CSV table of C-alpha atoms in Angstrom, one decimal:
chain,number,residue,atom,x,y,z
A,1,MET,CA,-39.1,-22.2,-28.6
A,2,LYS,CA,-42.3,-21.9,-26.4
A,3,ASN,CA,-45.8,-21.4,-27.7
A,4,PHE,CA,-47.0,-18.3,-27.4
A,5,TYR,CA,-50.2,-17.1,-24.8
A,6,ALA,CA,-52.8,-15.6,-26.2
A,7,THR,CA,-52.3,-12.5,-25.6
A,8,ALA,CA,-55.5,-12.8,-23.5
A,9,ARG,CA,-53.8,-15.0,-21.3
A,10,ASN,CA,-50.5,-13.2,-21.3
A,11,LEU,CA,-51.9,-10.1,-20.2
A,12,LEU,CA,-53.2,-12.7,-17.2
A,13,LEU,CA,-50.8,-13.7,-15.8
A,14,ALA,CA,-48.7,-10.7,-16.6
A,15,ILE,CA,-50.9,-9.5,-14.8
A,16,SER,CA,-50.7,-11.3,-11.7
A,17,VAL,CA,-47.2,-10.6,-10.5
A,18,LEU,CA,-48.7,-7.5,-9.2
A,19,PRO,CA,-49.1,-7.1,-6.1
A,20,THR,CA,-45.2,-10.0,-5.3
A,21,LEU,CA,-44.0,-5.9,-7.1
A,22,TRP,CA,-45.1,-3.7,-5.3
A,23,ALA,CA,-45.8,-5.2,-1.6
A,24,ALA,CA,-42.8,-3.5,-0.8
A,25,PRO,CA,-40.5,-0.8,-1.6
A,26,ALA,CA,-37.6,-3.3,-3.6
A,27,LEU,CA,-39.9,-6.3,-4.0
A,28,ALA,CA,-40.5,-9.7,-0.8
A,29,ILE,CA,-36.8,-10.3,-2.3
A,30,SER,CA,-33.4,-9.5,-1.0
A,31,GLU,CA,-31.6,-6.7,-2.8
A,32,ASP,CA,-28.3,-9.3,-3.1
A,33,GLN,CA,-31.1,-11.2,-5.6
A,34,ALA,CA,-33.1,-8.2,-7.1
A,35,PHE,CA,-30.1,-6.8,-9.3
A,36,VAL,CA,-27.4,-9.0,-11.7
A,37,LEU,CA,-24.0,-7.6,-11.0
A,38,ASP,CA,-21.9,-6.3,-13.9
A,39,VAL,CA,-18.2,-7.5,-13.5
A,40,ARG,CA,-16.1,-6.4,-16.8
A,41,GLU,CA,-16.3,-5.1,-19.8
A,42,THR,CA,-16.4,-8.4,-22.2
A,43,THR,CA,-17.0,-9.1,-25.7
A,44,ILE,CA,-20.5,-8.0,-28.4
A,45,PRO,CA,-22.2,-11.0,-29.7
A,46,ILE,CA,-21.3,-11.3,-33.4
A,47,GLY,CA,-25.1,-10.3,-34.1
A,48,HIS,CA,-25.7,-6.9,-32.0
A,49,ALA,CA,-22.0,-6.0,-33.5
A,50,GLN,CA,-22.8,-6.3,-37.3
A,51,PHE,CA,-25.8,-5.1,-35.5
A,52,CYS,CA,-23.9,-2.0,-35.0
A,53,GLN,CA,-22.1,-1.9,-38.0
A,54,SER,CA,-25.7,-1.1,-40.3
A,55,ARG,CA,-27.4,1.3,-37.2
A,56,PRO,CA,-24.2,2.8,-35.2
A,57,ASN,CA,-27.1,5.6,-34.0
A,58,GLU,CA,-28.3,3.3,-31.2
A,59,CYS,CA,-25.0,1.7,-30.5
A,60,GLY,CA,-23.6,4.9,-28.9
A,61,GLN,CA,-22.9,6.1,-25.9
A,62,ASN,CA,-25.6,7.0,-23.3
A,63,SER,CA,-25.4,10.6,-22.3
A,64,ASN,CA,-27.9,10.8,-20.0
A,65,LEU,CA,-27.1,7.7,-17.8
A,66,VAL,CA,-30.3,6.6,-16.0
A,67,THR,CA,-29.7,3.2,-13.6
A,68,TYR,CA,-32.7,2.5,-13.0
A,69,GLU,CA,-37.0,3.9,-13.6
A,70,ASN,CA,-38.9,3.9,-11.2
A,71,LEU,CA,-41.1,1.2,-11.3
A,72,SER,CA,-44.8,3.1,-11.4
A,73,GLN,CA,-48.1,1.8,-12.8
A,74,SER,CA,-48.0,3.1,-15.1
A,75,LYS,CA,-44.8,2.0,-16.0
A,76,TRP,CA,-45.4,-1.2,-15.2
A,77,ASP,CA,-49.1,-1.1,-17.0
A,78,GLU,CA,-46.5,0.0,-20.0
A,79,LEU,CA,-44.1,-2.8,-19.3
A,80,LEU,CA,-47.2,-5.7,-19.6
A,81,GLN,CA,-48.2,-4.0,-22.4
A,82,VAL,CA,-45.3,-3.9,-24.7
A,83,ASN,CA,-44.6,-7.9,-23.8
A,84,ALA,CA,-47.7,-9.1,-24.0
A,85,HIS,CA,-48.0,-7.3,-27.7
A,86,TRP,CA,-44.7,-8.4,-29.4
A,87,ASN,CA,-45.0,-12.3,-28.1
A,88,ASN,CA,-47.9,-12.2,-29.7
A,89,ALA,CA,-47.3,-9.5,-32.7
A,90,ILE,CA,-44.1,-11.9,-34.1
A,91,ARG,CA,-43.7,-16.0,-34.9
A,92,PRO,CA,-40.5,-17.5,-34.2
A,93,ILE,CA,-38.5,-19.2,-35.7
A,94,ASN,CA,-34.5,-19.5,-36.4
A,95,ASP,CA,-31.9,-16.9,-37.6
A,96,ILE,CA,-30.8,-21.1,-40.2
A,97,ASP,CA,-34.0,-20.4,-41.6
A,98,LEU,CA,-35.2,-17.5,-41.6
A,99,TYR,CA,-32.1,-15.5,-43.5
A,100,GLN,CA,-29.8,-19.4,-43.8
A,101,THR,CA,-27.7,-17.4,-41.1
A,102,GLU,CA,-26.4,-18.6,-37.6
A,103,GLU,CA,-26.2,-14.5,-36.0
A,104,PHE,CA,-29.4,-11.6,-38.2
A,105,TRP,CA,-30.0,-8.7,-35.1
A,106,THR,CA,-33.0,-7.2,-36.2
A,107,TYR,CA,-36.0,-5.2,-36.1
A,108,PRO,CA,-38.4,-8.6,-36.9
A,109,ARG,CA,-41.4,-7.7,-39.0
A,110,GLU,CA,-43.8,-11.6,-39.3
A,111,TYR,CA,-41.2,-13.4,-38.1
A,112,GLY,CA,-38.6,-13.6,-36.0
A,113,ASP,CA,-35.9,-15.0,-33.2
A,114,CYS,CA,-35.5,-13.8,-29.8
A,115,GLU,CA,-33.1,-11.0,-29.8
A,116,ASP,CA,-35.4,-9.6,-32.2
A,117,TYR,CA,-38.1,-9.6,-30.0
A,118,VAL,CA,-35.8,-7.1,-27.9
A,119,LEU,CA,-34.8,-5.1,-30.1
A,120,ALA,CA,-38.8,-4.8,-31.1
A,121,LYS,CA,-40.1,-4.6,-27.4
A,122,ARG,CA,-37.2,-1.5,-26.5
A,123,ARG,CA,-36.9,0.4,-29.6
A,124,SER,CA,-41.3,0.0,-28.4
A,125,LEU,CA,-40.4,0.9,-24.7
A,126,ILE,CA,-38.1,3.5,-26.2
A,127,GLU,CA,-40.7,5.4,-28.0
A,128,ARG,CA,-42.0,5.1,-24.8
A,129,GLY,CA,-39.6,7.6,-23.0
A,130,TRP,CA,-37.6,5.2,-21.5
A,131,ALA,CA,-34.9,6.2,-20.9
A,132,PRO,CA,-31.9,3.4,-23.4
A,133,SER,CA,-29.5,2.7,-20.7
A,134,THR,CA,-32.8,0.6,-17.9
A,135,LEU,CA,-33.4,-1.6,-21.0
A,136,LEU,CA,-30.5,-3.9,-21.6
A,137,ILE,CA,-29.8,-6.9,-24.0
A,138,THR,CA,-29.1,-9.3,-22.3
A,139,VAL,CA,-27.5,-12.8,-23.3
A,140,VAL,CA,-28.3,-15.6,-20.7
A,141,LYS,CA,-28.3,-19.9,-21.2
A,142,GLN,CA,-30.9,-22.3,-20.5
A,143,ALA,CA,-31.1,-25.0,-18.6
A,144,ASN,CA,-31.4,-27.2,-21.8
A,145,GLY,CA,-28.0,-25.4,-22.6
A,146,GLU,CA,-28.7,-23.4,-25.2
A,147,GLY,CA,-28.0,-19.8,-25.9
A,148,HIS,CA,-31.4,-17.0,-25.9
A,149,ALA,CA,-32.0,-13.5,-25.1
A,150,VAL,CA,-34.2,-11.8,-23.2
A,151,LEU,CA,-34.9,-7.7,-22.2
A,152,THR,CA,-33.0,-6.6,-18.3
A,153,VAL,CA,-35.5,-3.8,-17.2
A,154,ARG,CA,-33.7,-2.2,-14.0
A,155,THR,CA,-36.2,-0.2,-12.5
A,156,ASP,CA,-35.8,0.4,-8.2
A,157,ARG,CA,-37.7,-2.9,-7.8
A,158,GLY,CA,-34.8,-4.8,-9.4
A,159,ASP,CA,-33.5,-6.6,-12.4
A,160,LEU,CA,-37.1,-7.7,-14.5
A,161,ILE,CA,-37.0,-9.8,-17.3
A,162,LEU,CA,-39.3,-8.9,-20.4
A,163,ASP,CA,-39.0,-12.7,-22.3
A,164,ASN,CA,-40.9,-14.1,-25.6
A,165,GLN,CA,-41.0,-18.0,-23.8
A,166,GLU,CA,-42.7,-16.6,-21.3
A,167,GLY,CA,-46.0,-14.5,-20.1
A,168,LEU,CA,-45.0,-12.8,-16.9
A,169,ILE,CA,-42.4,-10.5,-16.6
A,170,LYS,CA,-39.7,-11.7,-13.7
A,171,VAL,CA,-37.6,-10.5,-11.9
A,172,TRP,CA,-34.0,-11.7,-12.9
A,173,SER,CA,-33.4,-13.9,-10.7
A,174,GLN,CA,-36.8,-16.2,-10.4
A,175,THR,CA,-35.9,-17.2,-14.2
A,176,ASN,CA,-34.3,-20.3,-14.1
A,177,TYR,CA,-31.5,-19.0,-16.4
A,178,THR,CA,-27.7,-18.4,-16.6
A,179,TYR,CA,-26.5,-14.9,-17.0
A,180,ILE,CA,-24.4,-14.4,-19.1
A,181,LYS,CA,-24.0,-11.0,-20.6
A,182,ARG,CA,-25.8,-8.0,-21.3
A,183,GLN,CA,-25.1,-4.4,-22.6
A,184,SER,CA,-22.7,-2.0,-20.8
A,185,GLN,CA,-25.1,1.1,-19.3
A,186,GLN,CA,-23.5,3.4,-20.3
A,187,HIS,CA,-22.2,2.1,-24.2
A,188,GLN,CA,-25.1,0.7,-26.2
A,189,GLY,CA,-22.2,-0.8,-27.8
A,190,ARG,CA,-20.6,-2.9,-25.5
A,191,TRP,CA,-21.5,-4.9,-23.2
A,192,MET,CA,-20.1,-6.4,-19.8
A,193,GLU,CA,-19.7,-10.0,-18.1
A,194,LEU,CA,-22.2,-11.0,-15.4
A,195,ALA,CA,-21.9,-12.5,-11.8
A,196,ASP,CA,-25.0,-14.2,-11.6
A,197,ASN,CA,-24.6,-13.5,-8.0
A,198,ARG,CA,-27.7,-16.4,-6.6
A,199,GLU,CA,-25.0,-18.5,-7.0
A,200,VAL,CA,-22.7,-16.4,-5.2
A,201,ILE,CA,-24.8,-15.7,-2.7
A,202,LEU,CA,-25.2,-19.9,-1.5
A,203,ALA,CA,-22.0,-20.4,-1.5
A,204,SER,CA,-21.9,-17.9,1.2
A,205,ARG,CA,-24.3,-19.7,3.6
């Protein structure tokens, strides 16, 4: 993982995206590229399956289904604060070095892997009143072919990505990742295969 920005730099970088987000009702990009498309139910990552076994209360059906959060100024500020806080509070280390196992998903204390940052950010936002169905653990592939986990935040402005490797909060289509799968909005313990519709759009032109 990359070294993290200092707290002040993290906030300044993230704030620099704000004019773009508030420049138009649904971002300065097409609706097709603002939201990732779910395709079908798929397998749950083994690390999340084990997490759900130990914390079944965090992996059930979303009884109060909210499709999108309305991204007000206060909500945007919360995203900036939570993303910057956890990116700087946790030191990156892989599960092999920390737990001597390939995959171990848990809430981090001082050290953690990418999915641990995601879990921490998700819990923090839920504690602030965000609907769990709008906060989706997401598996992506990096340009080097390695897997990675980010948090997708579903808003009326698009699917925003909170990433421990990036100080900026971006719309998913503005990142360099290939999107593989993420949690179902209906059920926190189920996962959905994703269609990276940036490729679909290019192929249809």
